[in-house]
XYZ file of C-alpha atoms in Angstrom:
741
model
C -0.018 0.224 -0.610
C 1.089 3.563 -0.956
C 1.801 5.532 2.574
C -0.217 8.685 1.425
C -1.733 8.453 4.328
C 1.312 8.772 5.979
C 2.050 12.106 4.269
C -1.090 12.875 4.631
C -1.150 13.411 8.155
C 3.050 14.823 7.738
C 1.422 17.785 6.110
C -1.795 18.247 8.486
C 0.582 18.288 12.032
C 3.836 20.420 10.224
C 2.092 23.890 10.983
C 0.457 22.922 14.081
C 5.340 22.426 14.935
C 4.963 26.734 14.170
C 2.921 27.785 17.001
C 1.931 24.891 19.348
C 5.825 23.637 19.466
C 7.464 26.107 22.222
C 4.743 25.683 24.671
C 4.225 22.269 24.721
C 7.325 20.669 25.526
C 7.874 22.122 29.137
C 3.498 20.330 28.887
C 5.370 17.285 27.484
C 7.834 16.711 29.838
C 5.666 17.089 32.639
C 2.497 15.169 31.153
C 5.029 12.258 30.722
C 6.568 12.262 33.920
C 2.845 11.813 35.152
C 1.781 9.246 33.100
C 5.199 6.801 33.422
C 4.094 6.923 37.004
C 1.037 6.154 37.109
C 1.683 2.983 34.626
C 4.319 2.126 36.457
C 1.517 1.915 39.614
C -0.869 0.306 37.509
C 0.796 -2.026 35.910
C 2.636 -3.293 38.994
C -0.994 -3.104 41.271
C -2.412 -5.468 38.066
C 0.727 -7.742 38.277
C 0.473 -7.845 42.363
C -3.303 -8.591 41.862
C -2.369 -11.181 39.939
C 0.355 -12.556 41.845
C -2.627 -12.613 44.768
C -4.736 -14.232 42.725
C -3.051 -17.039 41.638
C -1.939 -17.861 45.328
C -5.045 -17.157 46.171
C -6.940 -19.652 44.318
C -4.274 -22.384 44.615
C -4.772 -22.411 48.916
C -8.576 -22.455 48.425
C -8.066 -25.197 45.797
C -6.456 -27.377 48.146
C -8.935 -25.874 51.133
C -12.195 -27.271 49.276
C -10.886 -29.953 48.121
C -9.833 -31.018 50.873
C -13.472 -30.584 52.520
C -15.324 -32.363 49.870
C -13.259 -35.056 50.799
C -14.205 -35.164 54.331
C -17.731 -34.466 53.336
C -18.025 -37.688 50.121
C -15.323 -40.005 51.616
C -17.073 -42.347 53.381
C -13.956 -44.765 54.640
C -13.071 -41.173 56.208
C -16.408 -40.246 57.534
C -16.594 -44.119 58.945
C -13.048 -43.600 61.178
C -14.064 -40.445 62.182
C -17.881 -41.042 63.991
C -16.982 -44.754 65.039
C -15.840 -46.238 68.634
C -14.061 -48.274 68.232
C -10.429 -49.105 66.934
C -10.608 -49.075 63.077
C -8.927 -52.322 60.988
C -5.229 -51.959 60.158
C -5.956 -52.307 56.310
C -9.047 -48.949 57.133
C -5.587 -46.988 58.763
C -3.491 -48.222 55.391
C -6.348 -46.631 52.401
C -7.176 -44.143 54.718
C -3.106 -42.825 54.915
C -3.247 -43.859 50.879
C -5.872 -40.837 50.320
C -4.337 -38.337 52.428
C -0.748 -38.817 49.876
C -3.538 -38.598 46.946
C -4.501 -35.172 48.808
C -1.150 -34.179 49.188
C 0.334 -35.006 45.488
C -2.444 -33.852 43.841
C -1.410 -29.985 44.471
C 2.236 -28.292 44.631
C 1.708 -26.309 47.733
C 0.494 -29.755 49.421
C 2.078 -30.519 52.709
C 1.251 -33.277 55.412
C -2.140 -33.818 56.193
C -3.262 -35.894 58.926
C -6.222 -36.631 60.689
C -6.986 -36.921 64.597
C -9.879 -38.877 66.111
C -11.337 -37.496 69.470
C -12.497 -40.651 70.665
C -9.275 -42.814 70.016
C -6.540 -39.909 70.850
C -4.651 -40.873 67.286
C -3.529 -38.939 64.303
C -3.574 -40.245 61.478
C -1.137 -39.103 59.049
C -0.050 -39.788 55.620
C 3.382 -41.076 57.273
C 1.980 -43.073 59.880
C -0.296 -43.501 63.271
C 0.233 -42.200 66.077
C -1.349 -43.330 68.987
C -1.550 -41.760 72.979
C 1.561 -41.767 73.812
C 3.252 -42.000 71.205
C 6.335 -39.426 70.115
C 3.793 -36.923 67.399
C 5.810 -33.385 66.515
C 2.429 -32.151 65.776
C 0.757 -32.510 68.650
C 1.713 -28.949 70.823
C -0.481 -27.368 67.370
C -2.659 -29.535 67.742
C -4.393 -29.746 71.631
C -4.501 -26.109 70.781
C -6.377 -26.697 67.357
C -8.899 -29.408 69.609
C -8.612 -26.790 72.461
C -10.469 -24.185 70.144
C -12.133 -26.423 67.614
C -9.986 -25.259 64.743
C -8.163 -22.929 63.322
C -9.695 -19.437 61.746
C -8.209 -19.867 58.175
C -4.885 -20.290 57.878
C -2.278 -19.822 60.091
C 1.071 -17.468 60.217
C 4.183 -19.999 59.405
C 5.609 -21.906 62.258
C 7.746 -24.917 62.901
C 6.155 -28.043 61.692
C 6.978 -32.447 61.682
C 5.947 -35.327 63.081
C 9.175 -37.415 63.932
C 11.383 -35.457 65.811
C 14.357 -36.761 63.340
C 12.797 -35.084 60.993
C 14.155 -31.604 60.127
C 11.554 -29.494 60.730
C 9.984 -27.140 57.949
C 8.304 -23.763 58.005
C 4.649 -24.537 56.925
C 0.947 -22.502 57.148
C -1.693 -24.195 57.957
C -5.760 -25.162 58.781
C -7.050 -26.582 60.809
C -11.004 -28.196 60.591
C -13.308 -29.526 63.112
C -14.688 -33.230 61.727
C -17.406 -33.873 60.141
C -17.349 -30.663 58.927
C -21.968 -29.916 58.961
C -21.653 -31.211 62.354
C -21.214 -29.281 65.229
C -19.755 -32.156 67.545
C -15.550 -31.927 67.985
C -15.269 -35.454 66.887
C -12.283 -35.209 64.697
C -9.959 -32.229 63.566
C -8.517 -32.570 59.623
C -4.536 -30.584 59.746
C -3.417 -29.473 56.211
C 0.013 -27.763 55.709
C 1.493 -25.519 53.127
C 5.213 -25.954 52.639
C 6.842 -22.167 52.197
C 8.974 -23.028 50.513
C 6.504 -24.142 48.025
C 5.214 -20.653 48.341
C 8.701 -19.082 47.403
C 9.271 -21.732 44.860
C 6.326 -20.071 43.269
C 6.918 -16.300 43.059
C 10.239 -17.427 42.544
C 9.204 -18.835 38.993
C 6.312 -16.088 39.018
C 9.286 -13.461 39.156
C 11.811 -15.065 37.031
C 11.384 -12.620 34.055
C 11.949 -9.663 35.860
C 14.432 -7.454 37.588
C 11.529 -6.432 40.442
C 10.813 -5.740 43.840
C 8.896 -8.421 45.121
C 7.892 -9.141 48.852
C 5.312 -11.226 50.483
C 4.687 -10.110 54.535
C 1.998 -11.860 56.706
C -0.857 -10.328 58.472
C 2.028 -9.182 61.097
C 4.004 -8.141 59.039
C 6.543 -10.970 58.593
C 8.512 -11.591 55.972
C 8.159 -14.891 53.510
C 9.391 -13.986 50.413
C 11.206 -10.526 48.629
C 13.348 -10.167 45.876
C 15.676 -7.778 45.470
C 15.773 -4.239 47.241
C 13.073 -1.807 47.595
C 12.862 1.509 46.084
C 14.126 4.638 47.601
C 10.950 6.373 46.700
C 7.563 5.245 47.449
C 5.390 5.975 44.100
C 6.766 2.880 42.097
C 5.942 0.035 44.744
C 1.849 -1.389 44.832
C 0.899 -3.582 47.620
C -1.542 -5.301 47.959
C -3.290 -7.484 50.648
C -4.901 -10.817 49.862
C -8.765 -10.977 51.903
C -8.200 -14.724 52.025
C -4.974 -15.056 53.744
C -4.292 -11.906 55.338
C -1.231 -11.832 53.186
C -0.058 -8.378 51.501
C 2.413 -8.234 48.168
C 4.934 -5.220 47.752
C 6.024 -5.426 43.731
C 8.043 -2.457 42.476
C 10.375 -1.204 40.136
C 14.189 -1.775 40.772
C 15.638 0.988 42.726
C 18.403 1.034 39.820
C 16.008 1.605 36.532
C 14.115 4.265 39.177
C 16.987 6.501 39.748
C 18.198 6.317 35.775
C 14.596 7.072 35.550
C 14.568 10.120 36.935
C 17.911 11.374 36.319
C 15.990 11.730 32.342
C 12.757 13.152 33.894
C 15.005 15.941 35.260
C 16.262 16.752 31.968
C 13.485 18.787 30.907
C 15.817 22.199 31.660
C 17.928 21.421 28.660
C 18.188 23.746 26.454
C 15.041 25.313 24.339
C 17.567 25.390 21.198
C 18.148 21.735 21.168
C 14.410 21.163 21.881
C 13.805 22.875 18.270
C 16.478 21.293 17.266
C 14.624 17.836 17.934
C 10.619 18.839 17.841
C 11.268 18.186 13.568
C 12.073 14.348 14.737
C 9.694 14.088 17.440
C 6.181 15.406 15.453
C 7.728 13.306 12.587
C 8.305 10.261 15.196
C 4.657 10.779 16.902
C 2.741 11.195 13.715
C 4.098 7.486 11.617
C 3.143 6.213 15.857
C 0.004 7.465 15.521
C -0.119 5.847 12.293
C 0.632 2.401 11.832
C -3.306 1.553 13.301
C -4.266 3.350 10.686
C -2.123 1.899 8.554
C -3.167 -2.220 9.923
C -5.921 -1.245 9.686
C -6.490 0.539 6.074
C -3.923 -2.803 4.921
C -6.921 -5.233 6.273
C -9.752 -3.346 4.626
C -7.936 -3.832 1.246
C -7.012 -7.092 1.559
C -10.816 -7.971 2.434
C -12.194 -6.133 0.125
C -9.528 -7.924 -3.067
C -10.707 -10.788 -2.358
C -14.261 -9.919 -2.012
C -13.319 -8.284 -5.119
C -12.019 -12.098 -6.486
C -14.832 -13.601 -5.149
C -17.727 -10.838 -6.743
C -16.053 -10.248 -10.271
C -16.559 -6.289 -8.797
C -14.165 -3.448 -10.343
C -11.464 -3.142 -8.006
C -11.465 -0.079 -8.018
C -13.249 0.646 -3.881
C -14.782 4.020 -1.945
C -12.685 3.307 1.011
C -14.554 5.622 3.339
C -17.930 4.144 1.940
C -16.207 0.241 3.154
C -15.775 0.677 6.199
C -19.253 2.187 6.828
C -20.182 -0.974 5.880
C -18.157 -2.628 8.394
C -19.391 -0.736 10.642
C -22.219 -1.610 10.031
C -21.624 -4.791 9.832
C -20.471 -4.827 12.957
C -23.461 -3.474 14.728
C -26.004 -6.180 13.091
C -23.854 -9.227 14.360
C -23.982 -6.226 17.906
C -27.589 -7.021 17.902
C -27.749 -10.511 17.197
C -25.163 -11.853 20.169
C -27.514 -9.689 22.329
C -30.404 -11.702 21.076
C -28.200 -14.820 21.591
C -27.206 -13.883 24.792
C -31.168 -13.257 26.074
C -31.774 -16.370 24.355
C -28.890 -17.738 26.325
C -30.870 -16.279 29.577
C -33.572 -18.557 29.057
C -31.734 -21.750 28.227
C -30.047 -21.063 31.769
C -33.115 -20.097 33.295
C -34.511 -24.145 32.555
C -31.317 -25.278 33.320
C -30.919 -24.747 36.671
C -34.376 -25.417 37.404
C -34.077 -28.902 36.203
C -30.390 -29.142 38.454
C -33.125 -27.848 41.226
C -36.031 -29.891 41.045
C -33.486 -32.979 40.349
C -31.532 -32.256 43.510
C -28.274 -31.782 41.869
C -27.788 -28.084 41.846
C -24.390 -27.497 42.853
C -24.028 -24.134 43.020
C -22.867 -22.220 46.785
C -25.845 -19.410 47.342
C -23.325 -17.259 47.110
C -22.650 -18.151 43.900
C -26.472 -18.467 43.300
C -26.636 -14.578 44.188
C -24.145 -13.570 41.552
C -26.692 -15.662 38.887
C -29.447 -15.015 40.188
C -28.859 -11.509 39.702
C -27.869 -11.746 36.025
C -30.909 -14.181 35.582
C -33.548 -11.915 36.921
C -34.617 -14.345 40.092
C -34.589 -13.528 43.937
C -31.324 -15.057 45.284
C -32.738 -16.645 47.832
C -34.956 -19.982 48.342
C -35.952 -19.288 52.262
C -39.843 -20.018 52.131
C -40.646 -21.144 48.621
C -42.833 -23.973 47.689
C -43.255 -26.138 44.991
C -46.012 -26.727 42.868
C -47.359 -29.073 39.961
C -50.001 -27.562 37.729
C -50.778 -30.884 35.427
C -53.504 -30.265 32.393
C -56.581 -32.716 33.408
C -57.431 -35.945 31.019
C -53.850 -35.424 29.019
C -54.962 -37.581 26.138
C -57.797 -35.609 25.036
C -55.964 -32.425 25.358
C -53.510 -33.255 22.933
C -55.812 -34.961 20.374
C -57.991 -32.587 21.244
C -56.047 -29.201 19.932
C -53.463 -28.672 17.500
C -49.770 -27.903 17.868
C -49.762 -24.167 17.458
C -53.041 -24.098 20.572
C -51.205 -26.217 23.449
C -48.867 -23.866 23.768
C -50.790 -21.194 23.178
C -53.241 -21.932 26.575
C -49.754 -23.813 27.951
C -48.245 -19.612 27.797
C -51.646 -18.679 29.426
C -52.013 -20.593 32.559
C -47.925 -19.905 33.356
C -49.388 -16.027 32.498
C -51.712 -15.443 34.824
C -50.082 -17.958 37.651
C -47.552 -15.102 37.520
C -50.248 -12.211 37.320
C -52.442 -14.336 39.998
C -48.797 -14.181 42.023
C -48.585 -10.596 41.105
C -51.693 -9.414 43.316
C -51.054 -11.591 45.949
C -47.118 -10.071 46.354
C -44.820 -13.055 45.882
C -42.580 -14.051 43.067
C -42.462 -16.980 40.815
C -40.050 -18.996 39.043
C -41.862 -21.796 36.619
C -40.744 -24.616 33.787
C -42.876 -26.468 31.931
C -41.199 -30.038 33.409
C -43.611 -32.011 30.973
C -46.176 -31.605 28.055
C -48.478 -31.311 30.864
C -47.210 -30.890 33.542
C -45.990 -26.744 35.104
C -43.518 -26.563 38.101
C -43.413 -23.381 39.805
C -41.401 -22.202 42.555
C -43.123 -19.656 44.566
C -41.486 -17.402 47.210
C -43.910 -16.399 49.705
C -42.155 -14.498 51.524
C -41.092 -14.425 55.738
C -44.411 -12.584 55.736
C -46.876 -15.238 54.339
C -47.529 -18.660 54.989
C -48.912 -21.638 53.344
C -52.614 -20.234 53.368
C -51.153 -18.088 50.757
C -50.431 -20.732 48.094
C -53.476 -22.875 48.884
C -55.441 -19.201 47.178
C -53.209 -19.025 44.479
C -53.837 -22.158 43.726
C -57.437 -22.476 44.407
C -57.743 -19.252 42.280
C -55.721 -20.714 39.024
C -57.861 -23.917 39.238
C -61.378 -22.162 39.067
C -59.567 -19.655 36.547
C -59.386 -21.860 34.155
C -62.270 -24.347 34.232
C -64.232 -20.439 34.124
C -62.207 -19.200 30.701
C -60.534 -22.486 29.223
C -62.182 -25.699 28.433
C -60.288 -27.926 30.412
C -59.433 -28.031 33.998
C -55.699 -28.633 35.632
C -55.260 -30.098 39.190
C -52.837 -28.438 40.869
C -50.105 -30.142 44.353
C -48.796 -28.491 46.207
C -45.312 -29.343 48.224
C -43.908 -28.675 51.218
C -42.474 -25.025 52.550
C -38.068 -24.859 51.586
C -36.018 -23.081 53.612
C -32.469 -23.757 51.921
C -31.897 -24.614 48.292
C -31.574 -28.125 49.464
C -35.379 -28.088 50.055
C -36.342 -27.578 46.754
C -35.981 -30.977 45.459
C -37.955 -32.465 48.796
C -40.536 -30.021 47.651
C -40.934 -31.381 44.485
C -41.363 -35.078 45.673
C -43.931 -34.571 48.267
C -45.916 -32.508 45.731
C -45.412 -35.063 43.138
C -46.718 -37.010 45.786
C -49.824 -35.279 47.152
C -50.057 -35.486 43.360
C -51.174 -39.144 42.835
C -54.438 -38.911 44.784
C -55.734 -37.213 41.099
C -55.480 -40.664 40.200
C -58.039 -41.816 43.156
C -59.990 -38.224 43.624
C -60.608 -37.076 40.574
C -59.374 -33.493 38.076
C -59.216 -29.590 39.446
C -58.993 -30.103 42.388
C -56.110 -28.666 44.357
C -53.498 -31.207 47.101
C -51.670 -29.918 49.523
C -48.683 -32.189 50.483
C -49.762 -31.484 54.292
C -53.083 -32.267 53.582
C -52.712 -35.599 51.134
C -50.205 -38.123 51.965
C -49.965 -41.257 50.166
C -49.509 -43.968 52.704
C -50.475 -47.222 51.122
C -51.958 -49.841 54.045
C -53.555 -52.326 52.623
C -51.653 -55.808 50.811
C -51.328 -56.035 47.716
C -51.414 -59.865 47.500
C -54.677 -59.808 48.993
C -56.590 -57.885 45.492
C -53.991 -59.556 42.830
C -55.806 -63.089 44.714
C -59.285 -60.955 44.067
C -58.224 -59.968 40.276
C -57.208 -64.354 40.168
C -61.238 -65.048 41.819
C -62.578 -62.676 39.371
C -60.878 -64.080 36.521
C -62.071 -68.088 37.310
C -65.398 -66.457 37.145
C -65.459 -64.841 34.606
C -64.344 -68.497 33.019
C -66.707 -70.378 34.888
C -69.155 -68.051 32.940
C -70.668 -67.647 36.579
C -72.526 -63.768 36.897
C -70.534 -63.333 40.276
C -67.895 -61.656 38.514
C -69.840 -58.748 38.467
C -69.609 -58.390 42.315
C -66.136 -59.769 43.146
C -65.144 -57.217 40.264
C -67.032 -54.335 42.204
C -65.165 -55.586 45.241
C -61.748 -55.110 43.954
C -61.631 -51.872 42.935
C -63.342 -50.761 45.816
C -60.844 -52.480 48.025
C -58.682 -50.877 46.260
C -60.097 -47.323 46.500
C -60.408 -47.644 49.869
C -56.510 -48.700 50.584
C -56.154 -46.005 48.433
C -53.361 -47.761 45.725
C -51.541 -46.162 44.143
C -51.213 -46.114 39.701
C -48.435 -48.255 39.809
C -50.058 -50.604 42.142
C -53.322 -50.745 40.685
C -51.236 -50.489 37.145
C -49.762 -53.895 38.968
C -53.198 -55.160 39.430
C -54.579 -54.291 35.756
C -51.476 -56.411 34.511
C -52.025 -59.408 36.507
C -55.870 -59.828 35.557
C -54.260 -59.521 32.063
C -51.403 -62.490 32.735
C -54.307 -64.770 34.155
C -56.517 -64.329 31.483
C -54.492 -65.234 28.850
C -52.767 -68.060 30.899
C -56.307 -69.239 31.289
C -56.796 -68.770 27.209
C -53.663 -70.848 26.528
C -55.622 -73.653 27.690
C -58.938 -72.891 26.133
C -60.613 -75.572 23.312
C -58.995 -73.798 20.314
C -62.703 -72.761 18.947
C -63.098 -71.072 21.765
C -59.512 -69.124 22.393
C -61.179 -67.486 19.062
C -64.160 -65.924 20.465
C -61.940 -64.281 22.550
C -59.310 -62.954 20.580
C -61.137 -60.214 19.214
C -61.321 -58.586 22.446
C -57.835 -59.176 23.006
C -56.707 -57.328 20.078
C -59.163 -54.470 20.755
C -57.971 -54.155 24.805
C -54.650 -54.337 25.399
C -53.613 -52.891 29.599
C -51.668 -50.285 28.235
C -54.284 -48.696 25.807
C -56.092 -48.989 28.995
C -53.374 -47.561 31.662
C -53.608 -44.739 29.347
C -56.705 -43.000 31.354
C -55.373 -40.785 34.334
C -58.792 -42.056 36.331
C -58.897 -44.993 38.891
C -63.170 -44.553 37.262
C -61.804 -44.568 33.688
C -59.800 -47.462 34.260
C -62.351 -49.500 35.898
C -65.035 -48.612 33.944
C -62.959 -49.947 30.441
C -61.635 -52.749 32.507
C -65.646 -53.939 33.178
C -66.616 -53.181 28.759
C -63.349 -56.106 28.196
C -64.035 -58.200 31.163
C -67.853 -57.901 29.770
C -67.622 -58.899 26.404
C -65.360 -61.604 27.708
C -68.030 -63.066 29.700
C -70.606 -62.308 26.638
C -68.680 -64.043 24.186
C -68.129 -67.133 26.533
C -71.339 -67.696 27.893
C -72.253 -67.135 23.842
C -70.320 -70.654 22.914
C -71.529 -72.306 26.072
C -74.905 -71.661 24.650
C -73.649 -72.909 21.521
C -72.474 -76.318 22.693
C -74.823 -79.198 23.064
C -73.004 -80.575 25.307
C -72.827 -77.215 28.102
C -76.370 -79.022 29.159
C -74.116 -81.930 30.230
C -71.114 -80.621 31.746
C -73.355 -77.872 34.002
C -75.001 -81.308 35.425
C -72.254 -82.779 36.434
C -71.093 -79.731 38.786
C -73.933 -80.122 40.116
C -73.834 -83.387 40.627
C -70.603 -83.312 42.396
C -71.696 -80.209 44.397
C -74.195 -82.830 45.814
C -71.491 -85.769 46.258
C -68.410 -83.857 46.782
C -68.120 -85.252 50.374
C -68.260 -88.798 48.675
C -64.245 -90.002 48.923
C -65.122 -92.872 46.338
C -65.727 -89.470 43.088
C -64.180 -89.860 40.145
C -63.722 -90.115 37.392
C -64.831 -93.056 36.266
C -67.397 -92.776 38.950
C -68.526 -89.996 37.032
C -68.236 -92.239 33.578
C -70.526 -94.807 35.698
C -73.111 -92.128 36.170
C -73.008 -90.126 33.042
C -72.699 -93.288 30.545
C -69.291 -91.519 29.321
C -65.393 -92.047 28.874
C -63.590 -90.877 31.540
C -61.604 -89.116 29.168
C -64.563 -86.835 27.321
C -65.835 -85.983 31.512
C -62.722 -84.991 31.989
C -62.300 -82.338 28.300
C -66.325 -81.198 28.116
C -65.950 -80.192 32.509
C -62.451 -78.512 31.134
C -63.563 -77.192 28.675
C -67.132 -75.626 29.967
C -66.054 -74.721 33.882
C -62.438 -73.613 32.800
C -61.306 -75.962 35.936
C -60.054 -79.580 36.205
C -62.488 -81.997 37.453
C -59.129 -82.119 40.419
C -59.320 -79.246 41.889
C -63.182 -78.502 41.352
C -64.259 -81.856 43.777
C -60.593 -80.279 46.142
C -62.014 -76.270 46.144
C -65.819 -77.366 47.145
C -64.278 -79.916 49.674
C -61.477 -77.119 50.877
C -65.157 -74.273 51.109
C -66.683 -77.159 53.293
C -63.964 -77.474 55.526
C -62.841 -74.161 56.427
C -66.646 -73.812 57.794
C -66.772 -77.175 59.723
C -63.280 -75.379 61.640
C -64.684 -72.600 62.126
C -68.203 -72.952 63.009
C -68.648 -76.317 65.094
C -66.049 -78.057 67.172
C -65.715 -81.937 65.434
C -62.883 -83.065 65.796
C -60.625 -82.854 62.670
C -60.272 -86.330 62.025
C -64.418 -86.381 62.175
C -64.186 -82.971 59.510
C -62.458 -85.152 57.010
C -64.242 -87.890 57.019
C -67.386 -85.242 56.769
C -65.887 -83.551 53.244
C -64.480 -86.934 51.407
C -61.498 -88.065 53.163
C -61.643 -91.332 55.606
C -57.683 -90.965 56.420
C -56.957 -88.269 58.143
C -53.284 -87.642 56.964
C -54.295 -87.145 53.511
C -56.877 -84.757 55.173
C -54.305 -82.495 56.952
C -51.783 -82.746 54.375
C -54.079 -81.551 50.438
C -56.003 -78.783 53.747
C -51.999 -77.592 54.714
C -51.324 -77.523 50.268
C -54.262 -75.482 49.447
C -54.872 -73.255 52.488
C -50.805 -72.592 53.562
C -51.414 -74.130 57.281
C -53.078 -77.296 58.728
C -56.866 -77.445 59.888
C -55.431 -77.351 63.816
C -53.736 -73.638 63.023
C -56.772 -72.785 60.302
C -59.087 -73.802 63.964
C -56.983 -71.450 66.146
C -57.663 -68.081 64.273
C -61.391 -68.589 65.647
C -61.029 -69.513 68.848
C -62.155 -67.508 71.229
C -58.705 -66.550 73.062
């Protein structure tokens, strides 16, 4: 590029020399002195702040890592909390972990634990029991009495064994367990001063300046070079974390040389005038360099764009700069928009972390993050609400995706407005497609009743103004960050009652506690009995089915437990279906195709599940009844069943006996009975006998042998064995359940 810009600037500045050089020469020198001092001072301060920041960061990292290990390492916690002596391999493992802590950071020295119950100290080098020569016992005793140290100590002499060479260290001691007020032990971490000094030497190795590090008492921890005689070249920075102070300054020789040079402003005016032209040219050239660099880059970019677009290489430089500035503003606006989107994503991310119980920010960190996100900085007196859109299947099928999004936006906006009228803040995010989670900041002067009013108003507004309803569950009150997850869990648990008690209701966790007290096995047995009655074409199956769901509601089964009962009914039906004749199996294929456990359990309310399951079972019973009426032997099977109900006490009852009574082959009778009743002949007779036996044991005082004979077992041993296999207890134990005692 031609230097036309350079010549333009030079010619522009030349007239100024004729009028102002004599007036500005003195001001230039004085200003130079002042600016030089300020820049040196700022540079020293920035360097000192950086070094102090590095030291603080290293020391904080050591402290935070050790405290985290003490909080999370179960072996160390068990060792400190235990009152019995720990096994040697446990102590060895803890010693190895302390060694790992020491070697993980460059500043770390020895780390050891003190267990109060045993009075022993365990370090990375060994175990010291009461009475052993532990060289650091004086410091440990003082730390135990003071329940740790307030931050890092002053430099002190440290060694573990008397034979060790003493080293200068700074230490900190924290009581264990970390979160407990009781003093069960201490953790002591030592940092060698020699490591800190080596680090400072490495930081200052490329400079020849003055550096001095002192502790809070003013004692020197590290010094390099002689401090300058004047104070203007020294910057001092104090660490709020360790209390140490770092002083940084330029070398005394350079300061002296600068002072001599700066005092040379008294040179003869003639020399200044002669040098004025040179200085003006130098200043012009220095000011021209950035412009030259900018123009070179613009020309390179313009040439590249010209080749790409096939345009004329002659272009207007100022127009190009204007276009570049417009592009810069456009990019800035795009960045601002992306920043707003990033805030939304961050809000959603931290919300999910809170709800999931994996929130990783401290209180102070959250305050800074919350300020940027526009949220309250504390979670004291907060409650989690879970707003669920009722009848999700109808809502999803009745509205388009766009309408669903609009309705959900309306629900969230109404909640914000209601909370604003009550003077409380709310933070809401859609956790699921039909589930809005909200953290309501109640405030110190309010209580749970205020949240209940907010929930009731929102529920009523949606029911009045929209074509659907919502159910709202209220969690317990949280006092800090860790309680948010528990409040959410309590809210979700209270929301389970929606399955039992219906839509468009508010479920506070303080009033709705889901505690199932019944026996799920009993409900499964009732379900199995219902299936048996359906298979036997017994009209009483409807009564058993109604009793099943009545007991489910009384015992308060959760949705998951209700799903187990429904799945068990389908399992029992499929098992019965596999044992049916092929022609009857064909009758049941169509109902099984139309209904499935998955389709039934899509229903959210237990009444809806009961209604559809009842329709399915009724369809099975009707098809079975239709098939039986088409069978010519169905009346014969009913006659056989009636005959067995009258003669089950006959010990000689058998298929051969029935063959003689009804004139059919035993195999034909067995197959006919199984196809029409769903039960084997043997099982049917045994069920009749055991039912009568239980009645006689509970209502009469007859001997067990006599009862066995009355129900068809002449041998008492056979009766007892069969009774225990069917009922689960012996006849005597069963009778004791009904005794007056």
